[in-house]
Amino acid sequence: MGETSGSEPDAVVFGATGFIGRWTVLRLLEQGRTVAAVIREPTRDRPDAGAQAARGRTGASVPATPGRTDAGGGGELPAWLQGHGADVERLMVVAGDLTGGPGLGLSAVDDERLAGVRDVVNAAAVYRFGLGREEARTVNVEGALNVLRWAATRPGLRRLIHVSGYRVGLGPRERYPLPEAELAELYRGQGAYEGSKTEADAAVRVVAEQLGVPLTVVNPSTVIGHSTTGEAGQYIGLAEVVRDLWNGRLPALPGTARTFVPVETVDHFASYMAAIPEHDPKPGGLHWVLDENTPNLPELVRLLAAHLGVRAPKTLVPVSLIRRLPAALTGANPETLAFLTEDRYDTASAERVAEAAGLRQPPVETALRRWADRLVADRFGTAPAVLPGGFHDVGGSRTYVAGDRTSPGFVLLHGLPLDGESWQGVLGELDGAPALVADLPGLGRSAPTSATPLAWLTDLLAPVRTRPVIVAHSAAAAPALRYAAAHPERISALVLVSPYFLQEAAPRPLRTPALATPLLKRISADRLATSLLGDGTSSDEARRAVASAAAQLHRPGVARRTARLLRDANQPAERAALQALLSETVSVPVHLLAGQLDPLVADPGPATVTTIPGTGHHPHLTHPAAIASIMRRADGAPG
Ligand SMILES: NC(=O)c1ccc[n+]([C@@H]2O[C@H](COP(=O)([O-])OP(=O)(O)OC[C@H]3O[C@@H](n4cnc5c(N)ncnc54)[C@H](OP(=O)(O)O)[C@@H]3O)[C@@H](O)[C@H]2O)c1
């Protein structure tokens, strides 16, 4: 496309803060379009930036009611777009609300500035299950009609694109309005979300015809993360199935061997949306946009289970049976069951547009794996990863690895009962120095293996072409030391943070799996934080790290394996073996770090020792800057 209509927007996107909306805005900007993003709260997340931007433009403070901000405001959307390489100079952020009547709550000034828009995208909706009927209708039906009526007032309108859903609009003929009895039946049968999408689909098509609005309806299936980064933004539906699979809470799968829940990557879908005005010249289209090569649901779940290193359910339960059982028993949300069918969809018209635009579906199995990686990395939307990782085969373990796998300056190995997220604070202090972070096998997010920890570490480091510093916390000191002894030529130094084998042994209950396993399995993030960090204040990073560890401990087997390792690592023979290795065998420089409250009690041999005041066994959580400084020195840089 590459053309703009002067400085004023020629495309407008409603729902621009949403998952589909933001990727569509990004794609339109990449095409060189000038885009208005209509969002409800332009100053959300960054009120000061929004207020300043509005003041600079209008000489007034940012209005509490809808009004104009520019790309400097708009909450976090402009920052997200910039972070994804967009030029936000051609972005205008406008306050508006689908529930604001046919004027959409736009100020008169904004409405005027949007007079010349040619393409209107409606990706706004309330997308949730468990909604009330009116709550869903107000935005998804009435709001969609408001967008339609507003679009009808744009003199140069080329296309209105309405995002529907792949299970709606399948009927023979759309009707709107429906008599109340039919409407009640629709909402009862489908639930409020899907009912409202079905009603809206008919409503916009009927009213568009009445008003002569050039409408295209797109019906996406489940939209998954970006095809290369896996980045997601929506965590309901199929993402919840992946979450349950990951957490060991998917004992059986609803549906049959042929149940088909098609997916569509968000980048392909956004490109498709942005291509419609040019490549689907005739309005009136209904396009089912989905990847027909998506494996059937049981196969899809098996694929992801194998990728994540968890067990796939073997049992299939017919949807009809689940419907008859109480939801409290099955844990199934009745609104999601409607998606579990064997139906296939006619994608021919969508494919014609895609072909004209030169768009191809990315390989679906790879996209699914990358999406699953990112879902786990972001803890299913609850804690965005600082350094997103993914799953790889390492020493027979599906291992969670993040960072630079071939040229790291540092290799960071966590202790117990933590995972790789425990290095978040330290990573933040390293100014982007390349680091490789992995969860030890059987711990955190990594699956167990029968290989020894040393064999696992050797395999992890096999592709590494640099001579990194290995930084190991507590229990990870064992494989790190053994690796250093076996392969001194492959690393430049060892930094052992809280080398447990030189410190007081862990308390006896923690070394007793029968006691430690149930304790760790049920421990809350708050309790774990208190026990690891004390009652004092701790940083957000430290709390996020501990929350990640607690979440993994709740998954099947992780607490048990952690408890066993605590026992085995503390055997006197193992402690003595590591002490001997440290003082007699290891030839690379070794730096030992210990908190003042958990000092070294055994001879450190020739290693350099640094004591960090006012902390205990987890100084990398409490004092990340001090650890990073010593790491840099170990790497030969000034601390
Ligand atoms: N994601 C999927 O897999 C999928 C599949 C099929 C169809 N769809 C459809 O695709 C559309 C977008 O879905 P999504 O996944 O991007 O949803 P989403 O991430 O929840 O985004 C919804 C967007 O709608 C906005 N919105 C909600 N109420 C609004 C109102 N009253 N006025 C203005 N904006 C409002 C939200 O703004 P705030 O940020 O202010 O809340 C947000 O920007 C929906 O129509 C959905 O039904 C999605």
XYZ file of C-alpha atoms and ligand atoms in Angstrom:
687
model
C 0.000 0.000 0.000
C 2.461 2.623 1.220
C 0.186 5.617 0.736
C -1.188 7.952 3.321
C -3.813 10.640 3.153
C -1.641 13.515 4.325
C -1.184 13.773 8.074
C -4.698 12.675 8.944
C -5.491 9.002 9.490
C -6.912 7.034 6.603
C -7.462 3.882 8.659
C -9.046 3.559 12.065
C -8.898 0.554 14.390
C -11.342 0.017 17.239
C -10.073 -2.320 19.966
C -6.486 -1.282 19.229
C -5.258 -2.229 22.697
C -6.530 -5.789 22.246
C -4.638 -8.814 21.002
C -5.894 -8.701 17.418
C -6.253 -4.931 17.336
C -2.662 -4.089 18.245
C -1.135 -6.464 15.715
C -3.472 -5.047 13.070
C -2.404 -1.487 13.900
C 1.222 -2.617 13.690
C 0.688 -4.195 10.288
C -1.126 -1.118 8.949
C 1.688 1.143 10.155
C 4.203 -1.197 8.534
C 2.274 -0.731 5.297
C 2.912 2.995 5.578
C -0.672 3.833 6.501
C -1.608 6.637 8.894
C -3.651 4.987 11.595
C -6.005 6.142 14.318
C -6.244 3.800 17.280
C -9.473 4.305 19.172
C -9.098 3.185 22.751
C -11.086 3.628 25.889
C -8.476 4.974 28.264
C -5.651 6.635 26.340
C -3.800 7.581 29.498
C -3.989 4.177 31.176
C -0.630 2.841 32.425
C 1.241 6.055 31.642
C -1.000 8.884 32.850
C 1.799 11.449 32.940
C 2.959 10.804 29.402
C -0.592 11.019 28.144
C -1.316 14.195 30.028
C 1.846 15.871 28.807
C 1.182 14.883 25.238
C -2.336 16.251 25.382
C -1.195 19.453 27.031
C 1.429 20.034 24.368
C -1.146 19.637 21.639
C -4.174 21.425 23.006
C -2.911 23.681 25.745
C -5.377 21.988 28.105
C -5.042 19.119 30.518
C -5.974 15.688 29.270
C -9.733 15.454 29.449
C -11.227 12.910 31.810
C -13.851 12.270 29.183
C -12.875 11.141 25.712
C -10.501 13.439 23.886
C -7.427 13.444 21.710
C -3.956 12.425 22.691
C -1.120 11.813 20.290
C 1.351 9.008 19.941
C 3.166 10.166 23.081
C 0.070 9.204 25.072
C -2.168 6.237 24.505
C -1.104 4.252 27.541
C 1.285 1.461 26.672
C 0.145 0.924 23.057
C 2.644 3.302 21.374
C 5.472 1.824 23.441
C 4.405 -1.684 22.441
C 4.248 -0.656 18.785
C 7.669 0.985 18.974
C 9.041 -2.085 20.705
C 7.865 -4.031 17.665
C 9.617 -1.724 15.239
C 6.708 0.535 14.242
C 7.044 4.177 13.328
C 4.498 5.773 15.663
C 4.764 9.164 13.990
C 1.851 8.030 11.842
C -0.201 6.848 14.800
C -2.946 8.911 16.360
C -4.431 7.698 19.616
C -8.039 8.718 20.073
C -10.299 8.238 23.068
C -13.584 6.548 22.291
C -15.948 3.880 23.520
C -18.206 1.554 21.581
C -20.891 2.098 24.175
C -20.846 5.862 23.541
C -23.764 5.800 21.053
C -23.449 6.358 17.310
C -20.801 9.051 17.975
C -18.706 6.420 19.818
C -17.833 8.956 22.491
C -15.430 10.714 20.118
C -14.889 14.415 20.724
C -16.109 16.729 17.951
C -12.487 17.551 17.127
C -11.525 13.900 16.793
C -14.615 13.070 14.821
C -13.674 15.807 12.386
C -10.094 14.603 12.140
C -11.363 11.156 11.273
C -13.646 12.488 8.537
C -11.320 11.240 5.804
C -10.821 7.646 6.950
C -11.239 5.066 4.255
C -10.901 1.832 6.183
C -12.515 1.071 9.527
C -11.549 -2.053 11.484
C -13.677 -3.193 14.384
C -11.614 -5.542 16.546
C -13.237 -4.341 19.771
C -15.350 -6.648 21.865
C -15.740 -8.086 25.287
C -14.135 -11.479 24.782
C -14.756 -13.469 27.956
C -16.803 -16.386 29.102
C -19.255 -16.109 31.987
C -20.589 -12.714 30.864
C -24.138 -11.544 31.480
C -26.307 -11.184 28.378
C -26.642 -7.389 28.576
C -22.970 -6.938 29.394
C -22.045 -8.841 26.242
C -24.716 -7.274 24.016
C -23.883 -3.674 24.965
C -20.416 -3.853 23.420
C -20.499 -6.813 21.070
C -23.854 -6.088 19.413
C -24.893 -2.495 20.119
C -21.265 -1.348 20.062
C -20.618 -3.087 16.736
C -23.703 -1.383 15.295
C -22.461 1.954 16.625
C -19.197 1.452 14.736
C -21.164 0.536 11.623
C -23.415 3.603 11.847
C -20.435 5.842 12.497
C -18.558 4.322 9.549
C -21.598 5.057 7.391
C -21.070 8.763 8.060
C -17.517 8.752 6.639
C -17.816 10.124 3.113
C -14.747 8.342 1.737
C -15.412 4.979 3.377
C -13.844 2.174 1.373
C -14.348 -0.739 3.776
C -15.620 -1.646 7.228
C -13.988 -4.836 8.496
C -15.887 -6.547 11.286
C -14.145 -9.311 13.258
C -16.649 -12.035 13.911
C -15.848 -15.624 14.951
C -15.403 -18.924 13.148
C -18.373 -20.614 14.791
C -20.806 -17.817 13.925
C -22.405 -16.812 10.646
C -22.593 -20.420 9.515
C -26.383 -20.392 9.176
C -28.189 -20.115 5.838
C -29.394 -16.517 6.147
C -28.745 -13.752 8.609
C -31.716 -12.219 10.421
C -31.825 -9.143 12.615
C -33.511 -8.239 14.896
C -34.563 -11.604 16.244
C -37.776 -12.046 18.217
C -37.101 -12.094 21.954
C -37.930 -15.802 22.301
C -35.315 -16.731 19.668
C -32.815 -14.354 21.186
C -33.318 -15.848 24.636
C -32.863 -19.311 23.175
C -29.686 -18.204 21.338
C -28.099 -16.795 24.488
C -29.217 -19.758 26.602
C -27.807 -22.242 24.132
C -24.517 -20.552 23.275
C -23.740 -18.502 26.355
C -23.469 -14.721 26.425
C -20.188 -14.286 24.530
C -20.899 -16.569 21.607
C -24.587 -15.566 21.602
C -23.614 -11.915 21.303
C -21.115 -12.656 18.537
C -23.786 -14.572 16.626
C -26.330 -11.801 17.065
C -23.739 -9.159 16.119
C -22.685 -11.047 13.012
C -26.242 -10.993 11.697
C -26.856 -7.432 12.914
C -23.884 -5.856 11.138
C -24.589 -7.727 7.918
C -28.283 -6.757 7.840
C -27.751 -3.123 8.848
C -24.744 -2.706 6.523
C -26.939 -3.724 3.636
C -29.654 -1.299 4.734
C -27.172 1.581 5.015
C -25.115 0.639 1.964
C -21.929 0.219 4.014
C -19.142 -1.706 2.219
C -18.657 -4.468 4.795
C -16.291 -7.408 5.004
C -16.724 -9.942 7.805
C -13.735 -12.007 8.905
C -14.187 -15.124 10.977
C -10.950 -16.062 12.696
C -10.527 -19.325 14.527
C -8.511 -19.447 17.753
C -5.818 -16.836 17.281
C -2.506 -18.066 18.664
C 0.792 -16.266 19.192
C 3.170 -14.799 16.637
C 4.526 -17.396 14.235
C 8.175 -16.689 15.033
C 8.248 -15.298 18.568
C 5.142 -17.063 19.888
C 4.148 -13.790 21.573
C 0.584 -14.182 22.739
C -1.929 -11.787 24.206
C -5.071 -13.804 24.710
C -5.224 -16.568 27.260
C -8.684 -18.061 27.037
C -10.047 -21.057 25.159
C -7.310 -23.258 23.699
C -4.679 -21.453 25.799
C -6.498 -22.717 28.885
C -6.261 -26.271 27.576
C -2.494 -25.785 27.192
C -2.339 -24.299 30.699
C -4.139 -27.294 32.187
C -1.912 -29.663 30.228
C 1.173 -27.856 31.529
C -0.064 -27.881 35.117
C -0.983 -31.574 35.036
C -4.683 -30.803 35.301
C -5.890 -32.319 32.047
C -6.681 -35.927 32.937
C -8.934 -36.392 29.895
C -9.693 -34.546 26.707
C -13.222 -33.602 25.703
C -14.318 -34.571 22.205
C -13.373 -37.293 19.771
C -10.292 -38.230 17.793
C -11.604 -35.948 15.007
C -12.390 -32.891 17.105
C -11.023 -29.907 15.206
C -10.129 -26.635 16.934
C -8.350 -24.745 14.164
C -5.799 -22.075 14.910
C -4.486 -18.988 13.167
C -1.316 -17.067 14.079
C -1.815 -13.456 15.075
C 0.734 -12.104 12.586
C -0.827 -13.920 9.656
C -4.254 -12.763 10.763
C -3.166 -9.136 11.161
C -1.564 -9.204 7.718
C -4.772 -10.628 6.356
C -6.858 -7.875 7.950
C -4.556 -5.198 6.582
C -4.677 -6.767 3.118
C -8.465 -6.780 2.764
C -9.071 -3.242 1.498
C -6.660 -3.704 -1.416
C -6.879 -7.381 -2.155
C -10.549 -8.087 -1.582
C -11.899 -5.312 -3.766
C -15.517 -6.413 -3.581
C -17.262 -5.818 -0.250
C -19.750 -8.333 1.114
C -17.238 -11.115 1.763
C -17.410 -13.517 4.690
C -13.980 -15.009 5.173
C -13.097 -17.949 7.392
C -9.475 -17.357 8.300
C -7.858 -20.403 9.842
C -5.147 -22.932 9.176
C -6.735 -26.072 7.816
C -3.556 -27.993 8.575
C -4.103 -27.580 12.305
C -3.885 -31.091 13.783
C -7.064 -32.511 15.301
C -7.325 -31.602 18.970
C -5.997 -34.867 20.481
C -3.055 -34.789 18.102
C -2.466 -31.100 18.816
C -2.419 -31.802 22.553
C -0.014 -34.722 22.073
C 2.272 -32.529 19.996
C 2.377 -29.847 22.684
C 2.749 -32.373 25.512
C 5.786 -33.872 23.773
C 7.206 -30.403 23.209
C 6.714 -29.279 26.812
C 7.859 -32.576 28.268
C 4.598 -33.350 30.054
C 2.187 -36.260 29.872
C -0.685 -36.094 27.358
C -4.109 -37.362 28.454
C -5.002 -40.726 26.956
C -8.747 -40.625 27.542
C -11.304 -38.899 25.343
C -14.659 -37.973 26.863
C -17.600 -37.242 24.536
C -18.799 -33.643 24.756
C -22.386 -34.871 25.103
C -21.411 -36.699 28.293
C -19.597 -33.665 29.712
C -22.678 -31.541 29.070
C -24.756 -33.899 31.199
C -22.336 -33.890 34.126
C -22.189 -31.041 36.644
C -19.560 -28.428 35.702
C -18.219 -28.592 39.263
C -17.320 -32.216 38.622
C -15.834 -31.895 35.146
C -14.282 -28.452 35.569
C -15.485 -27.751 32.006
C -16.850 -24.352 31.088
C -20.108 -25.090 29.226
C -19.554 -22.047 26.964
C -16.342 -23.523 25.573
C -17.858 -26.903 24.729
C -19.551 -25.483 21.619
C -16.109 -25.100 20.049
C -15.403 -28.830 20.331
C -16.834 -30.173 17.093
C -15.651 -32.154 14.101
C -16.856 -29.430 11.701
C -14.637 -28.195 8.893
C -14.873 -24.729 7.368
C -14.979 -23.298 3.880
C -11.849 -21.186 3.644
C -11.883 -20.770 -0.143
C -12.779 -17.071 -0.176
C -10.204 -16.272 2.514
C -7.566 -18.146 0.572
C -8.313 -16.156 -2.575
C -7.655 -12.906 -0.704
C -4.528 -14.337 0.936
C -3.207 -15.489 -2.410
C -3.856 -12.112 -4.012
C -1.965 -10.492 -1.134
C 0.865 -13.027 -1.288
C 0.153 -14.301 2.221
C 0.929 -17.857 3.265
C 0.101 -19.629 6.461
C 3.255 -20.191 8.509
C 4.004 -23.851 9.387
C 1.348 -24.575 11.970
C 3.120 -27.146 14.139
C 6.133 -24.885 14.611
C 3.830 -21.961 15.381
C 1.985 -24.046 17.969
C 5.238 -25.023 19.678
C 6.462 -21.429 19.761
C 3.121 -20.295 21.155
C 3.315 -22.935 23.888
C 6.890 -21.841 24.714
C 5.709 -18.297 25.128
C 2.630 -19.246 27.129
C 4.877 -21.024 29.627
C 7.457 -18.213 29.560
C 4.759 -15.625 30.311
C 3.070 -17.912 32.839
C -0.067 -17.840 30.703
C -0.304 -14.078 30.750
C 0.174 -13.623 34.486
C 3.874 -12.686 34.487
C 5.453 -11.503 31.226
C 8.908 -13.032 30.830
C 11.948 -10.766 31.008
C 13.928 -13.178 28.825
C 11.447 -15.491 27.097
C 12.721 -19.008 26.577
C 11.518 -22.271 25.150
C 11.879 -26.029 25.285
C 14.784 -27.970 23.795
C 16.112 -31.507 24.056
C 19.079 -31.348 26.411
C 20.591 -34.506 27.837
C 17.318 -36.376 27.433
C 15.297 -33.669 29.226
C 12.836 -31.308 27.595
C 14.701 -28.383 29.050
C 13.520 -24.802 29.401
C 16.296 -22.615 27.987
C 16.361 -18.840 27.586
C 18.898 -16.452 26.146
C 21.923 -16.978 23.952
C 22.514 -20.684 23.333
C 25.726 -20.367 21.331
C 27.664 -17.252 22.406
C 26.838 -16.454 26.014
C 29.154 -14.477 28.250
C 27.477 -16.056 31.269
C 25.679 -19.331 31.922
C 23.260 -18.982 34.829
C 22.172 -22.068 36.775
C 19.640 -21.817 39.578
C 19.518 -23.420 42.984
C 16.693 -24.991 44.984
C 13.757 -24.598 45.094
C 13.999 -21.944 42.398
C 14.062 -21.828 38.599
C 15.828 -19.740 35.965
C 13.612 -16.742 36.727
C 15.661 -16.306 39.908
C 18.275 -14.569 37.711
C 15.871 -11.805 36.568
C 17.364 -9.195 38.891
C 20.945 -10.099 37.962
C 20.107 -10.067 34.242
C 18.691 -6.588 34.680
C 22.087 -5.458 36.032
C 24.115 -6.943 33.189
C 23.284 -4.275 30.584
C 22.235 -6.803 27.985
C 25.383 -8.965 28.209
C 24.560 -12.251 26.445
C 23.539 -14.926 28.939
C 22.233 -18.468 28.753
C 19.726 -19.417 31.439
C 18.363 -22.942 31.831
C 16.161 -24.730 34.327
C 17.926 -27.789 35.737
C 16.467 -31.143 34.621
C 13.436 -32.200 36.634
C 13.257 -28.772 38.312
C 11.371 -25.597 37.483
C 10.040 -25.951 33.957
C 12.411 -28.692 32.750
C 11.404 -32.337 32.509
C 13.442 -34.986 34.304
C 16.064 -37.152 32.624
C 17.948 -40.280 33.543
C 21.204 -38.577 32.542
C 23.437 -37.224 35.314
C 23.390 -33.455 35.934
C 26.937 -33.327 34.550
C 25.912 -35.096 31.337
C 22.966 -32.708 31.039
C 25.188 -29.647 31.509
C 27.718 -31.001 29.022
C 24.958 -31.326 26.446
C 23.580 -27.861 27.270
C 26.986 -26.316 26.648
C 27.867 -28.393 23.572
C 26.703 -25.696 21.098
C 28.486 -22.899 23.018
C 31.308 -21.329 21.014
C 32.492 -18.828 23.639
C 34.279 -19.458 26.963
C 31.575 -18.232 29.312
C 31.584 -17.720 33.068
C 29.353 -20.297 34.732
C 27.383 -18.760 37.564
C 25.728 -21.360 39.754
C 23.567 -20.875 42.790
C 23.585 -23.338 45.674
C 22.765 -26.880 44.464
C 23.750 -26.021 40.877
C 27.318 -25.675 42.159
C 27.653 -29.464 41.930
C 27.251 -29.889 38.157
C 29.043 -26.580 37.569
C 32.115 -27.694 39.545
C 32.159 -31.102 37.895
C 31.893 -29.483 34.478
C 34.731 -27.086 35.325
C 36.873 -30.018 36.445
C 36.123 -32.018 33.295
C 36.263 -29.190 30.730
C 38.400 -26.322 32.046
C 39.156 -25.254 28.470
C 35.471 -24.562 27.776
C 34.851 -21.938 30.456
C 36.695 -18.878 31.680
C 35.641 -18.862 35.346
C 33.195 -20.173 37.898
C 31.108 -17.996 40.180
C 29.429 -20.029 42.906
C 26.716 -18.124 44.735
C 26.027 -19.703 48.146
C 28.086 -22.892 47.580
C 25.957 -24.991 49.889
C 28.601 -27.687 50.404
C 30.760 -25.123 52.229
C 27.834 -23.815 54.319
C 25.695 -25.238 57.128
C 23.604 -28.153 55.841
C 19.922 -27.473 55.161
C 17.630 -28.129 58.182
C 16.764 -31.810 58.627
C 13.035 -31.545 57.673
C 14.072 -30.034 54.332
C 16.429 -32.962 53.777
C 13.607 -35.444 54.436
C 11.549 -35.925 51.252
C 8.529 -37.288 53.134
C 8.284 -33.969 54.979
C 9.619 -31.563 52.372
C 7.599 -32.806 49.377
C 4.098 -31.969 50.696
C 5.385 -28.700 52.105
C 6.910 -27.593 48.804
C 4.005 -28.877 46.733
C 1.501 -26.678 48.520
C 3.574 -23.678 49.468
C 2.116 -20.331 48.416
C 4.244 -17.756 46.624
C 3.956 -15.447 49.637
C 5.094 -18.081 52.104
C 7.940 -19.130 49.886
C 8.974 -15.474 49.532
C 8.968 -15.026 53.301
C 10.969 -18.175 53.863
C 13.561 -17.354 51.188
C 13.744 -13.574 51.472
C 12.687 -12.921 55.066
C 9.981 -10.520 56.186
C 11.716 -7.394 54.921
C 10.873 -5.631 51.701
C 12.002 -7.350 48.533
C 12.111 -6.165 44.964
C 9.374 -6.892 42.439
C 11.858 -9.022 40.505
C 12.624 -11.124 43.559
C 8.938 -11.635 44.265
C 8.244 -12.521 40.627
C 11.117 -15.008 40.705
C 9.769 -16.672 43.814
C 6.237 -16.710 42.390
C 7.553 -18.521 39.322
C 9.298 -21.085 41.523
C 6.134 -21.634 43.573
C 4.058 -22.103 40.401
C 6.448 -24.787 39.144
C 6.566 -26.531 42.530
C 2.807 -27.005 42.269
C 3.179 -28.984 39.032
C 3.315 -32.788 39.211
C 6.640 -34.191 40.355
C 8.549 -30.922 40.752
C 8.265 -30.718 44.561
C 9.167 -34.406 44.911
C 12.234 -34.088 42.725
C 13.290 -30.902 44.525
C 12.984 -32.612 47.905
C 15.004 -35.625 46.754
C 17.726 -33.415 45.396
C 17.827 -31.521 48.697
C 18.398 -34.850 50.454
C 20.973 -36.205 48.019
C 22.920 -32.968 47.710
C 23.300 -32.798 51.470
C 24.716 -36.311 51.915
C 28.055 -35.967 53.737
C 29.831 -37.915 50.980
C 28.527 -35.570 48.292
C 29.506 -32.468 50.257
C 32.991 -33.908 50.863
C 33.381 -34.826 47.192
C 32.565 -31.281 46.108
C 34.922 -29.781 48.694
C 37.727 -32.006 47.405
C 36.952 -31.095 43.807
C 37.073 -27.406 44.640
C 40.386 -27.480 46.464
C 42.246 -30.089 44.391
C 40.957 -30.437 40.859
C 39.331 -27.313 39.454
C 41.867 -25.215 37.572
C 39.723 -22.299 36.351
C 39.381 -19.203 38.574
C 36.626 -19.731 41.147
C 34.786 -16.903 42.905
C 32.664 -17.783 45.918
C 29.895 -15.512 47.123
C 28.037 -15.933 50.377
C 25.541 -13.881 52.334
C 26.733 -12.683 55.712
C 23.837 -14.521 57.380
C 24.756 -17.832 55.740
C 28.555 -17.792 55.843
C 31.025 -20.383 54.592
C 31.883 -22.819 57.377
C 34.280 -25.083 55.446
C 37.626 -24.328 53.844
C 37.153 -22.581 50.460
C 40.633 -23.569 49.308
C 42.198 -21.265 46.739
C 38.911 -19.656 45.654
C 38.271 -15.932 46.078
C 35.529 -15.295 48.655
C 33.193 -12.309 48.850
C 30.711 -11.873 51.672
C 27.578 -9.837 50.974
C 26.409 -8.032 54.104
C 22.887 -8.273 55.467
C 21.656 -11.242 53.465
C 21.370 -15.020 53.576
C 21.287 -17.920 51.133
C 19.791 -16.026 48.171
C 21.965 -12.956 47.639
C 21.237 -12.951 43.884
C 17.587 -12.274 44.759
C 18.278 -9.656 47.397
C 21.484 -8.034 46.038
C 21.531 -8.548 42.260
C 23.772 -5.533 41.591
C 26.513 -6.885 43.876
C 26.369 -10.300 42.198
C 26.446 -8.767 38.715
C 29.471 -6.690 39.660
C 31.418 -9.776 40.779
C 30.299 -11.648 37.664
C 31.672 -8.873 35.482
C 34.965 -8.995 37.350
C 35.097 -12.755 36.894
C 34.602 -12.112 33.204
C 37.623 -9.839 33.190
C 35.724 -6.538 33.091
C 35.963 -3.886 35.814
C 33.224 -4.629 38.396
N -8.556 -13.885 20.035
C -9.188 -14.869 19.402
O -8.736 -16.020 19.413
C -10.458 -14.580 18.639
C -11.032 -15.604 17.875
C -12.192 -15.334 17.168
C -12.752 -14.082 17.224
N -12.195 -13.114 17.990
C -12.806 -11.793 18.000
O -11.802 -10.846 17.698
C -12.077 -9.609 18.334
C -10.872 -9.173 19.123
O -10.494 -10.185 20.024
P -9.186 -10.055 20.907
O -8.709 -11.430 21.165
O -8.262 -9.077 20.315
O -9.814 -9.458 22.235
P -9.144 -8.584 23.355
O -7.672 -8.796 23.398
O -9.915 -8.838 24.610
O -9.381 -7.097 22.896
C -10.634 -6.512 22.939
C -10.488 -5.059 22.616
O -11.787 -4.474 22.645
C -11.720 -3.291 23.414
N -13.009 -2.949 23.999
C -13.746 -3.681 24.865
N -14.834 -2.990 25.200
C -14.785 -1.801 24.534
C -15.606 -0.658 24.483
N -16.716 -0.576 25.191
N -15.229 0.374 23.696
C -14.066 0.317 22.988
N -13.253 -0.732 23.011
C -13.605 -1.776 23.779
C -10.676 -3.591 24.468
O -10.232 -2.392 25.048
P -9.638 -2.283 26.539
O -8.166 -2.545 26.386
O -9.951 -0.915 26.948
O -10.335 -3.320 27.355
C -9.635 -4.278 23.622
O -8.877 -3.336 22.935
C -13.320 -9.858 19.161
O -14.428 -9.452 18.417
C -13.348 -11.354 19.341
O -14.665 -11.811 19.513
C -11.057 -13.337 18.697
